[in-house]
Each structure stands twice: as structure tokens, then as C-alpha cells.
């Protein structure tokens, strides 16, 4: 009785996710492809609760929408279209800004020497601050565990060091910052707007890249 | 129980996994005690050693008896033949692998400690976990693979039972299956029917039910969950009649699924229920709303002490 293995939805902050430049897997047909983050996380699927700040129809002819979802460390770039009908349908009903919960596929767009991580939501749902706060806590703890794992010699930590040589202190500070803001009950959403790194060149974006 | 029978029982328990009958043990004991007039203790030792030799069982194997999953007892050292049903990603440097194993009597968690330096197991494969210790947490039994333990590939297909036991799980509902909402199931077997056709029974009379199947995921592990009408009502206020009315008014039953997705998807839940294979049949569910401030402070404190 072989069942297709469903991938766990990883908890990762935007800053770590967006710093990803490499994939793992996908060498053989049907082999699962994972985004490999600087802290050695392999993710094929993610779960995010954050602020939906942008939704813009970038390809009206193809009904493709670009979205941005912010967390305390940055924002996730995402694309929604009829390839994910559930997400497409709910996105139409959600205004910006709103707190949303998103289950998404993690993808890496490799184009003209650039690697741009993005998400393809499978579902988007209205959420609330309470849920978002719990997500931040959960993600902070998951990130701290990864930082600890990086200090231990393993195949994963070796590859992560070789590919990214991540500054663990910086990631630790990121987590502390996120938790401190939770503690101070700061309004994460409003400040989360301070802008995002690599904004994407729409022209280089081919629909096929999204699959 | 007299001394004679208590020895028979003790030896029987020791060797029951090796298909040694009580009458055979009795026969050997009678011979030694009544005919050769050997003291009982001496007879006991002789029989145990004899059986070990005949069956080619190491002393160690007897100290770590082959045990079925349903009979695992916390604190005991045992050996277990089981199939790896699910592997979860390691979340701590001290854990090499963890997940769920099963045999024909049930399922349990397993943990392979990094320090044990034992080989990697794979999902769907069958193994003999030798000299492992049994532990229990939150009503869920787990077997721990330490440096004393051995993991051996076995050339044997283990049928996994669906019996599990009570579990509690917390996670985000990240997916709701299309076979959820107001659906029709086969009267004979309870399978989801599409256009009145059951995969097993062909064209059948359908029964309308309100059901939810989905995936609860905490970022480290996941469970498939199934909720019945009672559960769904306690979370959403929606019951079978209301769902039927809704579908009728909209001339579309998929409206019910949409409503469940809108109200439940992406939320965190704490569920209690029976684990069957890898699905939790949820008996009780609640929205998970923890007080997080304390946990935030604790985590900050820990990081600062790194
Ligand atoms: Zn049937």
C-alpha cells in the first residue's frame, strides 16, 4: 500500500525564505523539489499567516495575480491563478490589507542567472491577529531549532554552510526581534511595509515558471 | 498458582513469540521434576537454556522479547517488528529520525537518537527494531532507538492494523479534501460516492452526511483528520439539516464545502480522537487559542542564554 507522501507545510520567516537560492531534488522525474534555505530547511510546502499587502493582476489575459504577504521579517512574493482555483476564488473576496492564512507550494524561479523564491498559494483564508501571533511564535521556535541544527555537523548543515555560509547571529537577531515585537504587542502589520528586497521583473516572468 | 504452573507460565511468556506450546513446556518440566527429581529452579534454568539452544535464540533476545505494538509497556526494553508508516523531518540535533511505525496490532511513534548512530530507515519498509526502550507521552507510545539498539531490514511484509489509540494533536488545518462537506456515502460500506457510484459496490443508494476530511499540520508532523457532523457543528454551528437547506437553496451542494473551507481552513485546532492508521477520527475539536505571551517570554529568555 504505497501512498503519495504529502509534504509537511514548513514554518519559515520571509527573510530566510527569500534568501534561498537553491533547490534540492527534482533530478529524476516526479521527484519532489524542495527549496533549500540558508538555515538548511527543505521546503516544498509552507504555511504562512501574515498581512496581505498587495494583490495586483499582472496578467489579465491569463488571470494571474501577484500578491505580497508580510511577516515581521519581510514579505513573501506569491502568484495566484486558475492553476489554484481555490486560492484564486478566495483572493477575489479578500481586500488589502488583511490578515490571511495561506497554505502554499514553495517555488524557485530561475531566470537569467537570478533565483527568486516565491509561493503559489493552494488556499488563502481570512485570519486574525491572534492566529498570526501564534504563527510568529511557532515560526520563531522552528527557526531557532534550525539555527541550533546548523551548529551540529550533519549533511544538511554542511551543504547549507557550503552554499550560503549563513550568518547565524543575524538570523538569531531576526527571531529575537520578531519575538520582542510580539511581546510589545506592536502592530506588526503597519511596520511590515518597509520594503522588500528583490522586486521581480514582470517581463521575465513566464507563466510556465509558475508551475 | 502452584510453583509448577507458575514456572510453566513464566517460560511460556518468555517463548510465546517462538511458538512454543504450554504442553511442551509442561512435558519437559514434568520429566525433570517428577522423573529425574531435579529441583524446580534447576529444571527451570535447564528448560530455558534448552529451548534457547533448540530455537537458536540469543540470551539478549530473551531480555528484549519480541513484542507486538499493542502490548508495548512504558519503561520496558523490547524488540519490535514493524513497518515504518511515516517519517517526519528531524527538528532537533538529538533526533536522527522519527515518525510512526505499525504492525498488525497497532501503531506507535518511534525516535532514533542521533547518538545511537543507527542506519536510516525508509518509509514503507519493514524492520526489526532490537533492544529498544518503550516510552509514553500524552497517551501515545513510542519506541526509542538508542546506541544499544539494532535496526535490521527484514524480508517480510508487515500488515499494519488500523487500530491506534487515543491521541491529541494541535496544528493548522492546511487542507480540506474535496470529499468533504455535504456528501453522499455508500449505504453498504461508507465510501464516498460520486454520482451515486461506489467504487466497490457500483450503483448504490446514497446516504447524505456532513463530513470533513483534512490535514492538520504543525510544521513538523501532520495527521489526516476526519470530523463528523457533531464535530463540525461544534466548530461552525452548521449541522446536517442546515447544510441540506443551504445546498437546496443554492441548488449546489458544493456550497457547503466552500463554507467549511471559509470557516475552518488555515485555523489552528486542538483535536482529540482515535488514531487509525494515520487518520485521526476526531471526537472532540476546538479552535486552538493559546495564551502566548508566557511562551514568547520563555523563548526569548532561552535565546538570550545561548
Ligand atoms: Zn460501497
Short mmCIF file of C-alpha atoms and ligand atoms in Angstrom, two decimals:
data_model
loop_
_atom_site.label_atom_id
_atom_site.label_comp_id
_atom_site.label_asym_id
_atom_site.label_seq_id
_atom_site.Cartn_x
_atom_site.Cartn_y
_atom_site.Cartn_z
CA UNK A 1 0.00 0.00 0.00
CA UNK A 2 2.01 2.91 -1.27
CA UNK A 3 0.55 6.33 -0.76
CA UNK A 4 1.89 9.52 -2.16
CA UNK A 5 3.66 11.28 0.62
CA UNK A 6 2.16 14.63 1.39
CA UNK A 7 4.72 17.27 2.20
CA UNK A 8 4.61 18.98 5.57
CA UNK A 9 3.87 22.71 5.45
CA UNK A 10 7.02 24.27 6.89
CA UNK A 11 7.11 27.37 9.08
CA UNK A 12 9.66 29.84 7.82
CA UNK A 13 10.01 33.61 8.02
CA UNK A 14 10.11 35.63 4.80
CA UNK A 15 13.70 36.75 5.35
CA UNK A 16 15.04 33.22 5.45
CA UNK A 17 12.76 32.06 2.63
CA UNK A 18 13.70 34.97 0.38
CA UNK A 19 17.40 34.37 0.86
CA UNK A 20 17.03 30.91 -0.71
CA UNK A 21 18.85 30.40 -3.99
CA UNK A 22 18.95 26.64 -4.39
CA UNK A 23 16.70 23.68 -4.95
CA UNK A 24 17.08 20.10 -3.83
CA UNK A 25 15.57 17.17 -5.67
CA UNK A 26 13.72 17.15 -8.96
CA UNK A 27 16.60 15.39 -10.70
CA UNK A 28 14.51 12.40 -11.57
CA UNK A 29 11.02 12.78 -12.97
CA UNK A 30 8.33 13.09 -10.30
CA UNK A 31 10.95 13.50 -7.57
CA UNK A 32 9.84 16.14 -5.09
CA UNK A 33 11.51 19.52 -5.45
CA UNK A 34 12.40 21.45 -2.32
CA UNK A 35 13.59 24.97 -1.82
CA UNK A 36 16.72 24.82 0.27
CA UNK A 37 17.04 27.76 2.68
CA UNK A 38 20.21 29.21 4.23
CA UNK A 39 19.34 27.53 7.54
CA UNK A 40 19.10 24.14 5.89
CA UNK A 41 15.32 23.88 5.65
CA UNK A 42 13.95 21.80 2.81
CA UNK A 43 10.54 23.10 1.94
CA UNK A 44 8.12 22.10 -0.72
CA UNK A 45 5.10 23.49 1.06
CA UNK A 46 4.73 26.34 3.55
CA UNK A 47 2.06 27.65 5.87
CA UNK A 48 2.04 31.39 6.47
CA UNK A 49 -0.13 33.74 8.48
CA UNK A 50 0.61 37.35 7.65
CA UNK A 51 -0.59 40.59 6.15
CA UNK A 52 -1.78 40.52 2.58
CA UNK A 53 -0.43 43.86 1.39
CA UNK A 54 -0.62 43.65 -2.35
CA UNK A 55 -2.75 41.95 -4.90
CA UNK A 56 -2.33 43.00 -8.45
CA UNK A 57 -3.46 41.42 -11.66
CA UNK A 58 -0.21 41.13 -13.59
CA UNK A 59 -1.53 39.09 -16.49
CA UNK A 60 -5.16 39.96 -17.14
CA UNK A 61 -5.12 37.78 -20.25
CA UNK A 62 -4.10 34.78 -18.19
CA UNK A 63 -5.82 35.76 -14.93
CA UNK A 64 -2.63 35.76 -12.90
CA UNK A 65 -2.36 37.79 -9.74
CA UNK A 66 0.76 38.80 -7.88
CA UNK A 67 0.45 39.05 -4.12
CA UNK A 68 2.67 40.03 -1.22
CA UNK A 69 2.24 38.70 2.29
CA UNK A 70 4.27 40.34 5.04
CA UNK A 71 5.54 38.86 8.27
CA UNK A 72 7.72 40.64 10.86
CA UNK A 73 10.88 39.97 8.83
CA UNK A 74 9.90 40.76 5.25
CA UNK A 75 7.37 39.64 2.71
CA UNK A 76 6.56 36.63 0.58
CA UNK A 77 6.04 37.12 -3.11
CA UNK A 78 3.25 34.96 -4.49
CA UNK A 79 1.31 34.19 -7.63
CA UNK A 80 -2.29 33.12 -7.79
CA UNK A 81 -4.12 31.99 -10.87
CA UNK A 82 -6.56 29.50 -12.20
CA UNK A 83 -3.96 26.78 -11.64
CA UNK A 84 -5.02 27.06 -7.98
CA UNK A 85 -8.76 27.64 -8.26
CA UNK A 86 -9.47 27.63 -4.51
CA UNK A 87 -6.92 30.33 -3.83
CA UNK A 88 -7.98 32.29 -6.89
CA UNK A 89 -11.60 32.24 -5.76
CA UNK A 90 -10.95 33.35 -2.19
CA UNK A 91 -8.44 36.01 -3.23
CA UNK A 92 -11.20 37.72 -5.18
CA UNK A 93 -13.15 38.20 -1.96
CA UNK A 94 -10.29 39.47 0.19
CA UNK A 95 -9.40 43.15 0.39
CA UNK A 96 -5.99 44.55 1.14
CA UNK A 97 -4.68 44.90 3.72
CA UNK A 98 -6.00 41.82 5.54
CA UNK A 99 -4.52 39.18 7.77
CA UNK A 100 -4.54 35.92 5.85
CA UNK A 101 -3.60 32.29 6.41
CA UNK A 102 -2.05 30.66 3.39
CA UNK A 103 -1.05 27.11 2.55
CA UNK A 104 1.25 27.30 -0.43
CA UNK A 105 3.73 25.50 -2.62
CA UNK A 106 7.26 26.87 -2.32
CA UNK A 107 8.82 27.61 -5.69
CA UNK A 108 12.06 28.96 -7.03
CA UNK A 109 12.12 30.89 -10.26
CA UNK A 110 15.45 30.59 -12.02
CA UNK A 111 15.84 33.08 -14.79
CA UNK A 112 18.75 34.91 -16.38
CA UNK A 113 21.13 33.93 -13.63
CA UNK A 114 18.75 35.00 -10.89
CA UNK A 115 16.94 32.80 -8.41
CA UNK A 116 13.76 34.23 -6.99
CA UNK A 117 11.78 32.32 -4.37
CA UNK A 118 8.04 32.71 -4.44
CA UNK A 119 4.92 30.94 -3.28
CA UNK A 120 1.93 29.53 -5.10
CA UNK A 121 -0.96 29.51 -2.63
CA UNK A 122 -3.22 26.48 -2.62
CA UNK A 123 -5.62 28.18 -0.25
CA UNK A 124 -5.99 31.68 1.13
CA UNK A 125 -8.24 32.42 4.07
CA UNK A 126 -9.01 35.45 6.16
CA UNK A 127 -7.34 35.13 9.53
CA UNK A 128 -6.85 37.29 12.61
CA UNK A 129 -4.11 38.85 14.77
CA UNK A 130 -4.35 36.14 17.40
CA UNK A 131 -3.65 33.42 14.86
CA UNK A 132 -0.89 35.46 13.28
CA UNK A 133 0.79 35.92 16.67
CA UNK A 134 0.73 32.21 17.28
CA UNK A 135 2.20 31.63 13.82
CA UNK A 136 5.02 34.06 14.62
CA UNK A 137 5.79 32.21 17.85
CA UNK A 138 5.67 28.83 16.11
CA UNK A 139 7.87 30.05 13.27
CA UNK A 140 10.31 31.68 15.69
CA UNK A 141 10.72 28.39 17.54
CA UNK A 142 11.13 26.44 14.30
CA UNK A 143 13.78 28.91 13.14
CA UNK A 144 15.68 28.70 16.42
CA UNK A 145 15.73 24.92 16.10
CA UNK A 146 17.23 25.27 12.64
CA UNK A 147 19.89 27.66 13.92
CA UNK A 148 20.79 25.09 16.57
CA UNK A 149 20.88 22.34 13.94
CA UNK A 150 23.30 24.43 11.89
CA UNK A 151 25.78 24.26 14.75
CA UNK A 152 25.78 20.49 14.65
CA UNK A 153 27.73 18.66 11.99
CA UNK A 154 25.37 16.94 9.58
CA UNK A 155 24.96 16.53 5.87
CA UNK A 156 22.34 19.28 5.77
CA UNK A 157 24.33 21.76 7.84
CA UNK A 158 27.42 21.10 5.73
CA UNK A 159 25.54 21.78 2.49
CA UNK A 160 23.89 24.89 3.92
CA UNK A 161 27.25 26.26 5.07
CA UNK A 162 28.86 25.47 1.77
CA UNK A 163 26.10 27.10 -0.29
CA UNK A 164 25.22 30.08 1.88
CA UNK A 165 27.65 30.40 4.76
CA UNK A 166 24.78 31.99 6.71
CA UNK A 167 25.33 34.49 9.46
CA UNK A 168 23.62 32.65 12.32
CA UNK A 169 23.83 35.68 14.61
CA UNK A 170 21.84 37.69 12.11
CA UNK A 171 19.10 35.08 11.96
CA UNK A 172 19.07 34.82 15.70
CA UNK A 173 18.64 38.59 15.92
CA UNK A 174 15.81 38.36 13.42
CA UNK A 175 13.98 35.88 15.65
CA UNK A 176 14.60 37.90 18.79
CA UNK A 177 13.32 40.98 17.01
CA UNK A 178 10.16 39.19 15.90
CA UNK A 179 9.51 37.86 19.40
CA UNK A 180 10.23 41.17 21.05
CA UNK A 181 7.69 42.84 18.84
CA UNK A 182 5.17 40.18 19.74
CA UNK A 183 5.90 40.84 23.36
CA UNK A 184 5.48 44.55 23.00
CA UNK A 185 2.25 43.82 21.17
CA UNK A 186 3.44 46.04 18.42
CA UNK A 187 1.30 46.27 15.36
CA UNK A 188 3.44 44.13 13.16
CA UNK A 189 1.37 44.77 10.10
CA UNK A 190 1.88 48.50 9.79
CA UNK A 191 5.62 48.41 10.03
CA UNK A 192 5.92 45.31 7.89
CA UNK A 193 5.51 47.59 4.90
CA UNK A 194 9.12 48.75 4.83
CA UNK A 195 10.06 47.48 1.51
CA UNK A 196 11.08 44.28 0.12
CA UNK A 197 14.25 43.07 -1.47
CA UNK A 198 14.37 41.76 -4.99
CA UNK A 199 11.27 43.05 -6.61
CA UNK A 200 10.53 40.96 -9.57
CA UNK A 201 10.80 41.84 -13.21
CA UNK A 202 7.40 41.09 -14.56
CA UNK A 203 8.71 40.90 -18.08
CA UNK A 204 10.95 37.95 -17.33
CA UNK A 205 8.12 36.09 -15.75
CA UNK A 206 6.73 33.38 -17.92
CA UNK A 207 3.53 31.61 -16.95
CA UNK A 208 5.33 28.31 -17.23
CA UNK A 209 7.71 29.35 -14.50
CA UNK A 210 4.85 29.25 -12.06
CA UNK A 211 4.21 25.56 -12.44
CA UNK B 1 -0.93 -20.84 41.31
CA UNK B 2 1.48 -23.55 42.43
CA UNK B 3 5.16 -23.38 41.75
CA UNK B 4 4.97 -25.88 38.90
CA UNK B 5 2.42 -23.91 36.92
CA UNK B 6 3.97 -20.57 37.62
CA UNK B 7 7.22 -21.85 36.09
CA UNK B 8 5.33 -23.18 33.09
CA UNK B 9 3.65 -19.82 32.63
CA UNK B 10 6.84 -17.86 33.04
CA UNK B 11 8.62 -19.91 30.40
CA UNK B 12 5.59 -19.80 28.15
CA UNK B 13 5.53 -15.99 28.32
CA UNK B 14 9.23 -15.89 27.50
CA UNK B 15 8.92 -18.05 24.42
CA UNK B 16 5.39 -17.45 23.24
CA UNK B 17 6.59 -15.49 20.24
CA UNK B 18 8.56 -18.52 19.19
CA UNK B 19 5.51 -20.76 19.02
CA UNK B 20 6.41 -22.96 21.98
CA UNK B 21 3.29 -24.58 23.40
CA UNK B 22 2.41 -24.81 27.08
CA UNK B 23 2.09 -28.57 26.85
CA UNK B 24 5.61 -28.85 25.51
CA UNK B 25 6.94 -26.83 28.45
CA UNK B 26 4.87 -28.89 30.87
CA UNK B 27 6.19 -32.09 29.36
CA UNK B 28 9.81 -31.01 29.81
CA UNK B 29 9.24 -29.73 33.32
CA UNK B 30 7.40 -32.89 34.43
CA UNK B 31 10.19 -35.02 33.07
CA UNK B 32 12.85 -33.13 35.01
CA UNK B 33 10.96 -32.51 38.23
CA UNK B 34 8.98 -35.70 38.67
CA UNK B 35 11.09 -38.30 36.94
CA UNK B 36 14.63 -37.03 37.37
CA UNK B 37 13.79 -35.33 40.68
CA UNK B 38 15.67 -32.20 39.69
CA UNK B 39 14.95 -29.14 41.91
CA UNK B 40 12.39 -26.81 40.32
CA UNK B 41 14.77 -23.88 39.93
CA UNK B 42 17.35 -26.09 38.28
CA UNK B 43 14.69 -27.55 35.98
CA UNK B 44 13.54 -24.06 35.04
CA UNK B 45 17.03 -22.97 34.05
CA UNK B 46 17.64 -26.17 32.11
CA UNK B 47 14.43 -25.81 30.11
CA UNK B 48 15.07 -22.15 29.30
CA UNK B 49 18.60 -22.87 28.15
CA UNK B 50 17.44 -25.91 26.21
CA UNK B 51 14.73 -24.01 24.40
CA UNK B 52 17.14 -21.17 23.66
CA UNK B 53 19.58 -23.64 22.16
CA UNK B 54 16.91 -25.53 20.19
CA UNK B 55 15.40 -22.36 18.81
CA UNK B 56 18.72 -20.64 18.32
CA UNK B 57 17.76 -17.56 20.37
CA UNK B 58 20.41 -15.38 21.92
CA UNK B 59 20.28 -14.54 25.61
CA UNK B 60 19.83 -10.92 24.65
CA UNK B 61 16.77 -11.67 22.57
CA UNK B 62 15.10 -13.05 25.66
CA UNK B 63 15.92 -9.97 27.65
CA UNK B 64 14.43 -7.91 24.84
CA UNK B 65 11.40 -10.01 23.91
CA UNK B 66 9.78 -9.59 20.56
CA UNK B 67 6.66 -7.60 21.39
CA UNK B 68 3.59 -6.57 19.45
CA UNK B 69 2.87 -2.86 19.36
CA UNK B 70 -0.43 -3.19 21.21
CA UNK B 71 1.46 -4.86 24.06
CA UNK B 72 4.20 -2.28 24.48
CA UNK B 73 4.60 -1.15 28.06
CA UNK B 74 6.38 2.06 29.04
CA UNK B 75 9.80 1.51 30.60
CA UNK B 76 10.29 -1.96 29.10
CA UNK B 77 13.12 -2.98 26.84
CA UNK B 78 11.80 -4.91 23.88
CA UNK B 79 12.28 -5.78 20.24
CA UNK B 80 9.62 -4.84 17.71
CA UNK B 81 8.98 -5.95 14.15
CA UNK B 82 7.25 -3.09 12.40
CA UNK B 83 6.75 -1.17 9.22
CA UNK B 84 7.73 2.49 9.03
CA UNK B 85 4.49 4.21 8.09
CA UNK B 86 5.54 7.80 8.26
CA UNK B 87 8.79 9.71 8.64
CA UNK B 88 8.88 13.26 9.93
CA UNK B 89 11.69 15.74 9.46
CA UNK B 90 14.10 15.93 12.32
CA UNK B 91 13.53 19.04 14.38
CA UNK B 92 16.33 18.67 16.87
CA UNK B 93 20.00 17.85 16.60
CA UNK B 94 19.49 14.98 19.00
CA UNK B 95 16.93 13.24 16.78
CA UNK B 96 18.16 11.49 13.65
CA UNK B 97 14.76 10.24 12.56
CA UNK B 98 11.26 9.99 13.96
CA UNK B 99 7.82 9.06 12.78
CA UNK B 100 5.22 6.33 13.06
CA UNK B 101 5.65 2.55 12.90
CA UNK B 102 2.93 -0.04 12.78
CA UNK B 103 2.30 -3.76 12.95
CA UNK B 104 -0.84 -5.87 12.76
CA UNK B 105 -1.83 -4.81 16.29
CA UNK B 106 -1.46 -1.05 16.12
CA UNK B 107 0.80 1.94 15.65
CA UNK B 108 3.36 3.78 17.76
CA UNK B 109 5.80 6.61 17.37
CA UNK B 110 9.47 5.93 17.10
CA UNK B 111 12.55 8.04 17.67
CA UNK B 112 16.06 7.25 16.52
CA UNK B 113 18.52 9.28 18.56
CA UNK B 114 21.40 10.84 16.67
CA UNK B 115 23.77 9.49 19.30
CA UNK B 116 22.69 5.95 18.52
CA UNK B 117 24.31 6.29 15.05
CA UNK B 118 21.91 3.73 13.68
CA UNK B 119 21.22 3.41 10.00
CA UNK B 120 18.45 5.23 8.24
CA UNK B 121 15.00 3.75 7.91
CA UNK B 122 12.74 4.37 4.96
CA UNK B 123 9.02 4.86 4.70
CA UNK B 124 7.08 1.76 3.71
CA UNK B 125 9.89 -0.64 4.66
CA UNK B 126 9.85 -3.34 7.32
CA UNK B 127 12.36 -3.60 10.13
CA UNK B 128 13.27 -5.44 13.27
CA UNK B 129 13.94 -2.86 15.96
CA UNK B 130 16.02 -4.73 18.51
CA UNK B 131 16.66 -3.69 22.09
CA UNK B 132 14.57 -0.56 22.08
CA UNK B 133 13.01 1.12 25.09
CA UNK B 134 9.32 1.92 25.29
CA UNK B 135 8.16 5.33 26.37
CA UNK B 136 4.79 7.03 26.58
CA UNK B 137 3.79 10.64 26.15
CA UNK B 138 0.30 12.04 26.03
CA UNK B 139 -1.16 8.58 25.72
CA UNK B 140 0.95 7.81 22.68
CA UNK B 141 3.52 5.04 22.97
CA UNK B 142 6.87 5.44 21.36
CA UNK B 143 9.90 3.25 20.94
CA UNK B 144 13.34 4.78 21.29
CA UNK B 145 16.35 3.60 19.38
CA UNK B 146 19.50 4.13 21.42
CA UNK B 147 23.12 3.16 20.87
CA UNK B 148 22.30 -0.23 22.45
CA UNK B 149 19.67 -0.91 19.83
CA UNK B 150 19.88 -2.53 16.43
CA UNK B 151 17.76 -1.90 13.38
CA UNK B 152 17.63 -4.76 10.89
CA UNK B 153 15.99 -4.92 7.48
CA UNK B 154 13.58 -7.82 7.32
CA UNK B 155 12.35 -9.64 4.30
CA UNK B 156 8.76 -9.74 5.42
CA UNK B 157 5.74 -7.63 4.62
CA UNK B 158 4.05 -6.43 7.79
CA UNK B 159 0.34 -5.78 7.59
CA UNK B 160 -0.44 -2.68 9.54
CA UNK B 161 -3.57 -2.62 11.63
CA UNK B 162 -5.76 0.40 11.74
CA UNK B 163 -6.04 0.26 15.50
CA UNK B 164 -4.31 3.17 17.09
CA UNK B 165 -5.48 4.63 20.31
CA UNK B 166 -6.43 7.97 21.73
CA UNK B 167 -4.39 10.91 20.59
CA UNK B 168 -4.39 14.65 20.92
CA UNK B 169 -2.96 16.82 18.19
CA UNK B 170 -2.52 20.53 17.63
CA UNK B 171 -1.90 22.10 14.28
CA UNK B 172 -3.15 24.24 11.45
CA UNK B 173 -5.80 22.84 9.14
CA UNK B 174 -3.85 23.30 5.91
CA UNK B 175 -6.07 21.32 3.59
CA UNK B 176 -9.67 20.16 3.32
CA UNK B 177 -10.28 17.32 0.90
CA UNK B 178 -12.85 17.55 -1.89
CA UNK B 179 -14.66 14.57 -0.33
CA UNK B 180 -15.84 16.87 2.44
CA UNK B 181 -18.96 18.87 3.10
CA UNK B 182 -22.43 17.59 2.34
CA UNK B 183 -21.66 14.34 0.61
CA UNK B 184 -23.24 11.03 -0.23
CA UNK B 185 -21.70 7.85 1.01
CA UNK B 186 -22.42 4.25 0.10
CA UNK B 187 -25.02 2.63 2.34
CA UNK B 188 -23.09 -0.62 2.32
CA UNK B 189 -19.52 0.45 3.00
CA UNK B 190 -19.49 4.15 3.85
CA UNK B 191 -17.28 5.09 0.93
CA UNK B 192 -17.68 8.44 -0.76
CA UNK B 193 -19.89 8.04 -3.81
CA UNK B 194 -19.64 10.13 -6.91
CA UNK B 195 -22.84 10.45 -8.95
CA UNK B 196 -24.29 7.52 -6.99
CA UNK B 197 -21.46 5.16 -7.87
CA UNK B 198 -19.46 3.38 -5.15
CA UNK B 199 -16.01 2.21 -6.17
CA UNK B 200 -16.71 -1.13 -4.53
CA UNK B 201 -20.45 -1.64 -4.95
CA UNK B 202 -21.29 0.17 -8.19
CA UNK B 203 -24.61 1.94 -8.34
CA UNK B 204 -25.94 2.19 -4.79
CA UNK B 205 -28.35 4.05 -2.63
CA UNK B 206 -26.53 7.00 -1.11
CA UNK B 207 -26.76 8.34 2.42
CA UNK B 208 -26.25 12.06 2.94
CA UNK B 209 -23.75 13.01 5.60
CA UNK B 210 -21.86 16.06 6.74
CA UNK B 211 -18.19 15.24 6.96
CA UNK B 212 -14.79 16.85 6.85
CA UNK B 213 -11.53 15.25 5.82
CA UNK B 214 -8.41 17.32 6.02
CA UNK B 215 -4.82 17.65 7.08
CA UNK B 216 -3.67 19.02 10.42
CA UNK B 217 -0.08 20.19 10.22
CA UNK B 218 2.16 21.74 12.87
CA UNK B 219 5.15 22.32 10.63
CA UNK B 220 6.92 19.23 11.94
CA UNK B 221 4.38 16.50 11.54
CA UNK B 222 0.92 16.06 10.21
CA UNK B 223 -2.18 14.00 10.65
CA UNK B 224 -5.07 13.32 8.39
CA UNK B 225 -8.23 14.05 10.30
CA UNK B 226 -11.84 13.17 9.84
CA UNK B 227 -14.66 15.06 11.54
CA UNK B 228 -18.29 14.02 11.73
CA UNK B 229 -21.41 16.14 11.93
CA UNK B 230 -21.13 16.67 15.70
CA UNK B 231 -17.62 17.99 15.45
CA UNK B 232 -18.43 20.22 12.53
CA UNK B 233 -21.45 21.61 14.33
CA UNK B 234 -19.46 22.38 17.46
CA UNK B 235 -16.98 24.39 15.41
CA UNK B 236 -19.19 26.06 12.82
CA UNK B 237 -22.75 25.83 14.06
CA UNK B 238 -23.60 24.01 10.86
CA UNK B 239 -25.45 20.69 11.11
CA UNK B 240 -26.72 18.23 8.52
CA UNK B 241 -30.15 19.85 8.20
CA UNK B 242 -28.75 23.35 7.84
CA UNK B 243 -26.27 22.05 5.27
CA UNK B 244 -29.05 20.38 3.28
CA UNK B 245 -31.06 23.56 3.36
CA UNK B 246 -28.07 25.56 2.22
CA UNK B 247 -27.40 23.20 -0.67
CA UNK B 248 -31.07 23.21 -1.65
CA UNK B 249 -31.35 26.98 -1.66
CA UNK B 250 -28.23 27.34 -3.76
CA UNK B 251 -29.03 24.35 -5.96
CA UNK B 252 -25.47 23.26 -5.30
CA UNK B 253 -24.06 21.02 -2.60
CA UNK B 254 -20.52 22.31 -3.09
CA UNK B 255 -21.60 25.49 -1.29
CA UNK B 256 -21.32 23.51 1.97
CA UNK B 257 -17.71 22.58 1.26
CA UNK B 258 -16.99 26.21 0.45
CA UNK B 259 -18.50 27.27 3.75
CA UNK B 260 -16.38 24.74 5.68
CA UNK B 261 -13.26 25.94 3.91
CA UNK B 262 -14.09 29.56 4.65
CA UNK B 263 -14.67 28.91 8.34
CA UNK B 264 -12.00 26.32 9.12
CA UNK B 265 -9.13 26.34 6.65
CA UNK B 266 -5.96 28.00 7.91
CA UNK B 267 -7.13 27.91 11.54
CA UNK B 268 -5.32 26.19 14.38
CA UNK B 269 -7.11 23.36 16.16
CA UNK B 270 -6.66 21.07 19.07
CA UNK B 271 -8.28 17.74 18.33
CA UNK B 272 -8.83 14.59 20.34
CA UNK B 273 -9.67 11.28 18.79
CA UNK B 274 -8.81 7.80 17.76
CA UNK B 275 -5.74 7.30 15.61
CA UNK B 276 -6.43 4.78 12.87
CA UNK B 277 -3.51 4.18 10.63
CA UNK B 278 -2.57 7.80 10.03
CA UNK B 279 -6.02 9.33 10.30
CA UNK B 280 -7.42 10.76 13.49
CA UNK B 281 -11.13 10.13 13.83
CA UNK B 282 -11.87 13.30 15.71
CA UNK B 283 -14.21 13.02 18.66
CA UNK B 284 -13.69 16.49 20.01
CA UNK B 285 -12.19 19.57 18.39
CA UNK B 286 -11.68 23.16 19.42
CA UNK B 287 -10.13 26.27 17.95
CA UNK B 288 -6.68 26.48 19.46
CA UNK B 289 -6.19 29.88 21.10
CA UNK B 290 -3.25 29.64 23.43
CA UNK B 291 -2.04 32.43 25.66
CA UNK B 292 1.26 33.02 24.00
CA UNK B 293 2.88 35.81 26.00
CA UNK B 294 4.39 33.47 28.55
CA UNK B 295 5.78 31.22 25.84
CA UNK B 296 7.21 34.23 24.00
CA UNK B 297 9.00 35.39 27.13
CA UNK B 298 10.30 31.93 27.87
CA UNK B 299 11.67 31.53 24.35
CA UNK B 300 13.33 34.98 24.48
CA UNK B 301 14.93 34.08 27.78
CA UNK B 302 16.30 30.83 26.33
CA UNK B 303 17.79 32.50 23.26
CA UNK B 304 19.49 35.15 25.33
CA UNK B 305 21.22 32.42 27.30
CA UNK B 306 22.65 30.76 24.19
ZN1 LIG C 1 -19.87 0.64 -1.22
#
